[in-house]
mmCIF file of C-alpha atoms in Angstrom:
data_model
loop_
_atom_site.group_PDB
_atom_site.id
_atom_site.type_symbol
_atom_site.label_atom_id
_atom_site.label_comp_id
_atom_site.label_asym_id
_atom_site.label_seq_id
_atom_site.Cartn_x
_atom_site.Cartn_y
_atom_site.Cartn_z
ATOM 1 C CA MET A 1 0.000 0.000 0.000
ATOM 2 C CA MET A 2 3.017 2.296 0.503
ATOM 3 C CA ARG A 3 3.733 1.927 -3.221
ATOM 4 C CA ALA A 4 0.115 2.762 -4.052
ATOM 5 C CA LEU A 5 0.345 5.877 -1.855
ATOM 6 C CA ASP A 6 3.531 6.868 -3.709
ATOM 7 C CA ALA A 7 1.604 6.567 -7.001
ATOM 8 C CA ALA A 8 -1.191 8.692 -5.530
ATOM 9 C CA ARG A 9 1.385 11.409 -4.726
ATOM 10 C CA GLU A 10 2.622 11.221 -8.329
ATOM 11 C CA ALA A 11 -0.982 11.778 -9.484
ATOM 12 C CA ALA A 12 -1.280 14.886 -7.291
ATOM 13 C CA ALA A 13 1.987 16.225 -8.689
ATOM 14 C CA MET A 14 0.444 15.957 -12.170
ATOM 15 C CA GLY A 15 -2.693 17.815 -11.074
ATOM 16 C CA GLU A 16 -4.720 14.603 -11.014
ATOM 17 C CA VAL A 17 -6.941 13.419 -8.164
ATOM 18 C CA PRO A 18 -4.431 11.570 -5.947
ATOM 19 C CA VAL A 19 -5.258 7.898 -6.259
ATOM 20 C CA GLY A 20 -2.705 5.163 -6.866
ATOM 21 C CA ALA A 21 -2.907 1.424 -7.503
ATOM 22 C CA VAL A 22 -0.468 -1.465 -7.505
ATOM 23 C CA VAL A 23 -0.833 -5.081 -8.672
ATOM 24 C CA VAL A 24 1.149 -7.758 -6.875
ATOM 25 C CA SER A 25 1.819 -11.266 -8.203
ATOM 26 C CA ASP A 26 3.654 -13.831 -6.085
ATOM 27 C CA GLY A 27 4.799 -11.114 -3.698
ATOM 28 C CA GLU A 28 6.218 -8.971 -6.485
ATOM 29 C CA VAL A 29 4.910 -5.622 -7.777
ATOM 30 C CA ILE A 30 4.135 -6.153 -11.470
ATOM 31 C CA ALA A 31 2.244 -2.894 -12.107
ATOM 32 C CA SER A 32 1.973 0.479 -10.443
ATOM 33 C CA ALA A 33 -0.181 3.328 -11.735
ATOM 34 C CA ALA A 34 -1.348 6.796 -10.815
ATOM 35 C CA ASN A 35 -4.725 8.209 -11.690
ATOM 36 C CA ALA A 36 -4.219 9.850 -15.120
ATOM 37 C CA THR A 37 -7.315 11.224 -16.824
ATOM 38 C CA ARG A 38 -6.032 14.485 -18.285
ATOM 39 C CA SER A 39 -3.024 14.125 -20.526
ATOM 40 C CA PRO A 40 -3.865 12.384 -22.766
ATOM 41 C CA PRO A 41 -7.536 12.868 -21.888
ATOM 42 C CA ASP A 42 -8.940 9.500 -20.813
ATOM 43 C CA PRO A 43 -12.205 9.187 -18.888
ATOM 44 C CA THR A 44 -11.227 5.588 -18.070
ATOM 45 C CA GLY A 45 -7.760 6.535 -16.771
ATOM 46 C CA HIS A 46 -8.333 5.622 -13.133
ATOM 47 C CA ALA A 47 -5.333 4.139 -11.344
ATOM 48 C CA GLU A 48 -6.952 0.687 -11.065
ATOM 49 C CA ILE A 49 -7.771 0.434 -14.782
ATOM 50 C CA ARG A 50 -4.253 1.500 -15.721
ATOM 51 C CA ALA A 51 -2.641 -0.903 -13.248
ATOM 52 C CA LEU A 52 -4.810 -3.824 -14.428
ATOM 53 C CA ARG A 53 -3.918 -3.161 -18.067
ATOM 54 C CA MET A 54 -0.221 -2.976 -17.230
ATOM 55 C CA ALA A 55 -0.400 -6.167 -15.185
ATOM 56 C CA ALA A 56 -2.189 -8.041 -17.982
ATOM 57 C CA GLU A 57 0.490 -6.910 -20.407
ATOM 58 C CA ALA A 58 3.275 -7.868 -17.978
ATOM 59 C CA LEU A 59 1.856 -11.365 -17.427
ATOM 60 C CA GLY A 60 0.717 -11.811 -21.029
ATOM 61 C CA LYS A 61 -2.793 -12.779 -20.002
ATOM 62 C CA GLY A 62 -5.995 -10.975 -19.169
ATOM 63 C CA ARG A 63 -6.917 -13.112 -16.194
ATOM 64 C CA LEU A 64 -4.838 -12.111 -13.206
ATOM 65 C CA ASN A 65 -5.802 -15.085 -11.046
ATOM 66 C CA GLY A 66 -3.897 -15.085 -7.790
ATOM 67 C CA CYS A 67 -2.923 -11.404 -8.079
ATOM 68 C CA ASP A 68 -3.660 -8.749 -5.456
ATOM 69 C CA LEU A 69 -4.668 -5.152 -6.168
ATOM 70 C CA TYR A 70 -3.802 -2.390 -3.707
ATOM 71 C CA VAL A 71 -5.528 0.954 -4.265
ATOM 72 C CA THR A 72 -5.692 4.068 -2.105
ATOM 73 C CA LEU A 73 -9.431 4.687 -2.581
ATOM 74 C CA GLU A 74 -12.513 2.473 -2.727
ATOM 75 C CA PRO A 75 -12.983 1.554 -6.413
ATOM 76 C CA CYS A 76 -15.873 3.062 -8.409
ATOM 77 C CA ALA A 77 -18.317 0.948 -10.475
ATOM 78 C CA MET A 78 -16.038 1.074 -13.519
ATOM 79 C CA CYS A 79 -13.006 -0.108 -11.588
ATOM 80 C CA ALA A 80 -14.856 -2.693 -9.513
ATOM 81 C CA GLY A 81 -16.196 -4.174 -12.748
ATOM 82 C CA ALA A 82 -12.681 -4.255 -14.204
ATOM 83 C CA ILE A 83 -11.322 -5.923 -11.043
ATOM 84 C CA SER A 84 -13.935 -8.637 -11.425
ATOM 85 C CA HIS A 85 -13.209 -9.109 -15.148
ATOM 86 C CA ALA A 86 -9.492 -9.378 -14.324
ATOM 87 C CA ARG A 87 -10.126 -12.074 -11.700
ATOM 88 C CA ILE A 88 -8.138 -10.238 -9.020
ATOM 89 C CA ALA A 89 -7.911 -12.541 -5.977
ATOM 90 C CA ARG A 90 -7.613 -9.960 -3.195
ATOM 91 C CA LEU A 91 -8.521 -6.273 -3.221
ATOM 92 C CA TYR A 92 -7.028 -3.985 -0.577
ATOM 93 C CA TYR A 93 -8.168 -0.382 -0.461
ATOM 94 C CA ALA A 94 -7.228 2.391 1.920
ATOM 95 C CA ALA A 95 -9.997 5.019 2.152
ATOM 96 C CA SER A 96 -13.728 4.421 1.775
ATOM 97 C CA ASP A 97 -15.547 6.582 -0.782
ATOM 98 C CA PRO A 98 -19.223 7.145 0.038
ATOM 99 C CA LYS A 99 -19.544 9.538 -2.933
ATOM 100 C CA GLY A 100 -18.090 7.378 -5.682
ATOM 101 C CA GLY A 101 -17.236 3.953 -4.284
ATOM 102 C CA ALA A 102 -19.049 0.881 -5.582
ATOM 103 C CA VAL A 103 -17.712 -1.818 -3.281
ATOM 104 C CA GLU A 104 -19.319 -0.988 0.060
ATOM 105 C CA HIS A 105 -21.445 1.840 -1.368
ATOM 106 C CA GLY A 106 -23.744 2.519 -4.317
ATOM 107 C CA ALA A 107 -23.737 -0.165 -6.991
ATOM 108 C CA ARG A 108 -21.978 -2.695 -4.681
ATOM 109 C CA VAL A 109 -20.702 -4.455 -7.771
ATOM 110 C CA PHE A 110 -19.299 -7.555 -6.036
ATOM 111 C CA GLU A 111 -22.552 -8.175 -4.175
ATOM 112 C CA GLN A 112 -24.618 -8.533 -7.359
ATOM 113 C CA ALA A 113 -25.898 -12.054 -8.058
ATOM 114 C CA GLN A 114 -24.602 -11.754 -11.652
ATOM 115 C CA CYS A 115 -21.021 -10.910 -10.519
ATOM 116 C CA LEU A 116 -18.956 -13.808 -11.900
ATOM 117 C CA HIS A 117 -15.848 -13.214 -9.822
ATOM 118 C CA ARG A 118 -15.622 -11.600 -6.379
ATOM 119 C CA PRO A 119 -12.224 -10.793 -4.903
ATOM 120 C CA GLU A 120 -11.636 -11.032 -1.172
ATOM 121 C CA VAL A 121 -11.915 -7.431 0.035
ATOM 122 C CA TYR A 122 -9.881 -5.762 2.793
ATOM 123 C CA SER A 123 -10.018 -2.063 3.618
ATOM 124 C CA GLY A 124 -8.600 0.530 5.978
ATOM 125 C CA MET A 125 -4.833 0.026 5.685
ATOM 126 C CA GLY A 126 -3.242 3.409 4.984
ATOM 127 C CA GLU A 127 -6.665 5.035 5.231
ATOM 128 C CA ALA A 128 -5.587 8.175 7.143
ATOM 129 C CA GLU A 129 -2.768 8.939 4.727
ATOM 130 C CA ALA A 130 -4.864 8.264 1.592
ATOM 131 C CA ALA A 131 -7.716 10.425 2.861
ATOM 132 C CA GLU A 132 -5.346 13.244 3.838
ATOM 133 C CA LEU A 133 -3.815 13.221 0.338
ATOM 134 C CA LEU A 134 -7.290 13.645 -1.165
ATOM 135 C CA ARG A 135 -8.337 16.331 1.333
ATOM 136 C CA GLY A 136 -5.120 18.264 0.745
ATOM 137 C CA PHE A 137 -5.584 18.076 -3.025
ATOM 138 C CA PHE A 138 -9.137 19.394 -2.973
ATOM 139 C CA ARG A 139 -8.281 22.016 -0.331
ATOM 140 C CA GLU A 140 -5.637 23.506 -2.658
ATOM 141 C CA ARG A 141 -8.027 23.619 -5.606
ATOM 142 C CA ARG A 142 -10.764 25.491 -3.788
ATOM 143 C CA MET B 1 -25.981 1.090 -34.786
ATOM 144 C CA MET B 2 -25.117 -0.487 -38.164
ATOM 145 C CA ARG B 3 -21.518 0.681 -37.626
ATOM 146 C CA ALA B 4 -21.498 -0.824 -34.129
ATOM 147 C CA LEU B 5 -22.767 -4.130 -35.568
ATOM 148 C CA ASP B 6 -19.955 -4.018 -38.150
ATOM 149 C CA ALA B 7 -17.456 -3.600 -35.293
ATOM 150 C CA ALA B 8 -19.073 -6.550 -33.496
ATOM 151 C CA ARG B 9 -18.508 -8.682 -36.601
ATOM 152 C CA GLU B 10 -14.856 -7.600 -36.622
ATOM 153 C CA ALA B 11 -14.582 -8.763 -33.012
ATOM 154 C CA ALA B 12 -16.000 -12.186 -33.931
ATOM 155 C CA ALA B 13 -13.513 -12.471 -36.791
ATOM 156 C CA MET B 14 -10.725 -11.972 -34.226
ATOM 157 C CA GLY B 15 -12.145 -14.674 -31.962
ATOM 158 C CA GLU B 16 -13.492 -12.084 -29.529
ATOM 159 C CA VAL B 17 -17.014 -11.958 -28.116
ATOM 160 C CA PRO B 18 -18.856 -9.972 -30.823
ATOM 161 C CA VAL B 19 -19.642 -6.601 -29.317
ATOM 162 C CA GLY B 20 -19.042 -3.291 -31.048
ATOM 163 C CA ALA B 21 -19.366 0.344 -30.016
ATOM 164 C CA VAL B 22 -19.402 3.684 -31.787
ATOM 165 C CA VAL B 23 -19.250 7.261 -30.467
ATOM 166 C CA VAL B 24 -21.032 9.976 -32.404
ATOM 167 C CA SER B 25 -20.434 13.709 -32.004
ATOM 168 C CA ASP B 26 -22.535 16.231 -33.933
ATOM 169 C CA GLY B 27 -23.818 13.479 -36.220
ATOM 170 C CA GLU B 28 -20.337 12.245 -37.052
ATOM 171 C CA VAL B 29 -18.700 8.959 -36.019
ATOM 172 C CA ILE B 30 -15.565 9.928 -34.076
ATOM 173 C CA ALA B 31 -14.706 6.485 -32.675
ATOM 174 C CA SER B 32 -15.553 2.893 -33.516
ATOM 175 C CA ALA B 33 -14.248 -0.103 -31.607
ATOM 176 C CA ALA B 34 -14.608 -3.853 -31.403
ATOM 177 C CA ASN B 35 -14.346 -5.845 -28.196
ATOM 178 C CA ALA B 36 -10.617 -6.708 -27.913
ATOM 179 C CA THR B 37 -9.528 -8.441 -24.732
ATOM 180 C CA ARG B 38 -7.063 -11.027 -26.024
ATOM 181 C CA SER B 39 -4.259 -9.601 -28.107
ATOM 182 C CA PRO B 40 -2.779 -7.745 -26.318
ATOM 183 C CA PRO B 41 -4.474 -9.206 -23.246
ATOM 184 C CA ASP B 42 -6.617 -6.489 -21.673
ATOM 185 C CA PRO B 43 -9.361 -7.287 -19.163
ATOM 186 C CA THR B 44 -10.698 -3.756 -19.711
ATOM 187 C CA GLY B 45 -10.784 -4.079 -23.513
ATOM 188 C CA HIS B 46 -14.551 -3.975 -23.945
ATOM 189 C CA ALA B 47 -15.797 -2.151 -27.040
ATOM 190 C CA GLU B 48 -17.275 0.719 -25.009
ATOM 191 C CA ILE B 49 -14.073 1.402 -23.051
ATOM 192 C CA ARG B 50 -12.019 1.372 -26.243
ATOM 193 C CA ALA B 51 -14.474 3.624 -28.088
ATOM 194 C CA LEU B 52 -14.624 6.112 -25.204
ATOM 195 C CA ARG B 53 -10.823 6.315 -25.019
ATOM 196 C CA MET B 54 -10.590 6.866 -28.788
ATOM 197 C CA ALA B 55 -13.301 9.519 -28.683
ATOM 198 C CA ALA B 56 -11.588 11.370 -25.820
ATOM 199 C CA GLU B 57 -8.345 11.349 -27.776
ATOM 200 C CA ALA B 58 -10.114 12.486 -30.953
ATOM 201 C CA LEU B 59 -11.813 15.397 -29.204
ATOM 202 C CA GLY B 60 -8.857 16.193 -26.967
ATOM 203 C CA LYS B 61 -10.963 16.105 -23.815
ATOM 204 C CA GLY B 62 -12.171 13.492 -21.376
ATOM 205 C CA ARG B 63 -15.687 14.817 -21.073
ATOM 206 C CA LEU B 64 -17.705 13.826 -24.116
ATOM 207 C CA ASN B 65 -20.671 16.082 -23.362
ATOM 208 C CA GLY B 66 -23.219 15.965 -26.149
ATOM 209 C CA CYS B 67 -21.845 12.718 -27.603
ATOM 210 C CA ASP B 68 -23.862 9.547 -28.157
ATOM 211 C CA LEU B 69 -22.622 5.993 -27.630
ATOM 212 C CA TYR B 70 -24.051 3.128 -29.677
ATOM 213 C CA VAL B 71 -23.210 -0.376 -28.471
ATOM 214 C CA THR B 72 -24.544 -3.759 -29.528
ATOM 215 C CA LEU B 73 -24.930 -5.154 -25.980
ATOM 216 C CA GLU B 74 -26.128 -3.732 -22.674
ATOM 217 C CA PRO B 75 -23.017 -2.320 -20.943
ATOM 218 C CA CYS B 76 -21.562 -4.095 -17.883
ATOM 219 C CA ALA B 77 -20.774 -2.288 -14.614
ATOM 220 C CA MET B 78 -17.292 -1.358 -15.822
ATOM 221 C CA CYS B 79 -18.574 0.157 -19.047
ATOM 222 C CA ALA B 80 -21.622 1.833 -17.494
ATOM 223 C CA GLY B 81 -19.279 3.499 -14.988
ATOM 224 C CA ALA B 82 -17.017 4.647 -17.818
ATOM 225 C CA ILE B 83 -20.004 6.017 -19.774
ATOM 226 C CA SER B 84 -20.969 8.077 -16.747
ATOM 227 C CA HIS B 85 -17.400 9.334 -16.206
ATOM 228 C CA ALA B 86 -17.257 10.314 -19.891
ATOM 229 C CA ARG B 87 -20.506 12.301 -19.620
ATOM 230 C CA ILE B 88 -22.066 10.547 -22.622
ATOM 231 C CA ALA B 89 -25.384 12.276 -23.377
ATOM 232 C CA ARG B 90 -27.299 9.404 -24.948
ATOM 233 C CA LEU B 91 -26.667 5.666 -24.730
ATOM 234 C CA TYR B 92 -28.205 3.366 -27.349
ATOM 235 C CA TYR B 93 -27.776 -0.374 -26.922
ATOM 236 C CA ALA B 94 -29.118 -3.213 -29.017
ATOM 237 C CA ALA B 95 -29.443 -6.409 -26.962
ATOM 238 C CA SER B 96 -30.204 -6.652 -23.251
ATOM 239 C CA ASP B 97 -27.791 -8.703 -21.144
ATOM 240 C CA PRO B 98 -29.406 -10.245 -18.055
ATOM 241 C CA LYS B 99 -26.149 -12.088 -17.257
ATOM 242 C CA GLY B 100 -23.698 -9.220 -17.395
ATOM 243 C CA GLY B 101 -25.570 -5.977 -18.034
ATOM 244 C CA ALA B 102 -25.555 -3.234 -15.409
ATOM 245 C CA VAL B 103 -27.991 -0.738 -16.889
ATOM 246 C CA GLU B 104 -31.341 -2.501 -16.563
ATOM 247 C CA HIS B 105 -29.908 -5.447 -14.628
ATOM 248 C CA GLY B 106 -27.614 -6.124 -11.681
ATOM 249 C CA ALA B 107 -25.734 -3.085 -10.407
ATOM 250 C CA ARG B 108 -28.014 -0.658 -12.315
ATOM 251 C CA VAL B 109 -25.185 1.859 -12.261
ATOM 252 C CA PHE B 110 -27.162 4.846 -13.559
ATOM 253 C CA GLU B 111 -29.919 4.358 -10.995
ATOM 254 C CA GLN B 112 -27.569 4.775 -8.021
ATOM 255 C CA ALA B 113 -28.088 7.959 -6.005
ATOM 256 C CA GLN B 114 -24.323 8.596 -6.157
ATOM 257 C CA CYS B 115 -24.233 8.440 -9.995
ATOM 258 C CA LEU B 116 -23.066 11.931 -11.004
ATOM 259 C CA HIS B 117 -24.055 11.730 -14.652
ATOM 260 C CA ARG B 118 -26.829 9.652 -16.207
ATOM 261 C CA PRO B 119 -27.133 9.416 -19.972
ATOM 262 C CA GLU B 120 -30.511 9.133 -21.624
ATOM 263 C CA VAL B 121 -30.882 5.402 -22.361
ATOM 264 C CA TYR B 122 -32.544 3.813 -25.403
ATOM 265 C CA SER B 123 -32.487 0.097 -26.173
ATOM 266 C CA GLY B 124 -33.708 -2.464 -28.666
ATOM 267 C CA MET B 125 -32.571 -1.029 -32.014
ATOM 268 C CA GLY B 126 -30.689 -3.787 -33.877
ATOM 269 C CA GLU B 127 -31.452 -6.189 -31.037
ATOM 270 C CA ALA B 128 -32.222 -9.270 -33.179
ATOM 271 C CA GLU B 129 -29.034 -8.928 -35.197
ATOM 272 C CA ALA B 130 -26.809 -8.214 -32.175
ATOM 273 C CA ALA B 131 -28.251 -11.167 -30.272
ATOM 274 C CA GLU B 132 -27.877 -13.498 -33.264
ATOM 275 C CA LEU B 133 -24.202 -12.501 -33.614
ATOM 276 C CA LEU B 134 -23.616 -13.459 -29.985
ATOM 277 C CA ARG B 135 -25.601 -16.703 -30.227
ATOM 278 C CA GLY B 136 -23.751 -17.708 -33.407
ATOM 279 C CA PHE B 137 -20.389 -16.991 -31.794
ATOM 280 C CA PHE B 138 -21.059 -19.079 -28.708
ATOM 281 C CA ARG B 139 -22.689 -21.859 -30.757
ATOM 282 C CA GLU B 140 -19.492 -22.247 -32.793
ATOM 283 C CA ARG B 141 -17.323 -22.414 -29.689
ATOM 284 C CA ARG B 142 -19.294 -25.177 -28.026
#
């Protein structure tokens, strides 16, 4: 999660909402990504989506069975759907997101009967730091 | 929708689940994409995601306000989330997808109170053809 927080700081430095994600396979980081939606413009450029794509490329397969995803913020519906498609085994996220999260809030993607793959979900590690990064970012923009 | 069906046929020819998507801006097709999850492996390579990314690049902005998305199958949670992030104005889809769709089924992404942008949604145009493409594809693989 420290690596994911580092990626979130990189996002902030680029003027992006500070969220970072890391994919781990067999104890090794195989992908690390910052939220990047602006340059080039990409409405799907959330850290999770970018990390999953990188991990699939690194492993040469789209199904990341056995891999863990660490992300600094509760995934949205788009990212939760992608996590399920990618067959991520364990999802760790730092801060909850009542406004945009779709794991424990809103669409609750993994709780749907039609969800074909549900990762194990763990939350709260690094929460204070992840939340402070987000608060600081939005405070500066006001 | 004819263009989206053409893209779906291209997907089938590549051994991919036949789904196609097209983004239209001011009456002009600015992006057209087939489902492409295998080569390179990309668990996020659904037609909608690919079309939205292309459209954002074409317009030079991540918010596709005023644009329409045509897709041959009801979007999943990942794609519905992306459609909302991209601020698509109108979503047209051909076939319903009780197993994986998240517009009128399952996560019902646009119906969530937290959903910040809801497109207008129209369905059913080209439904028979889109459904037959999918049925034919899965019949051959059995």
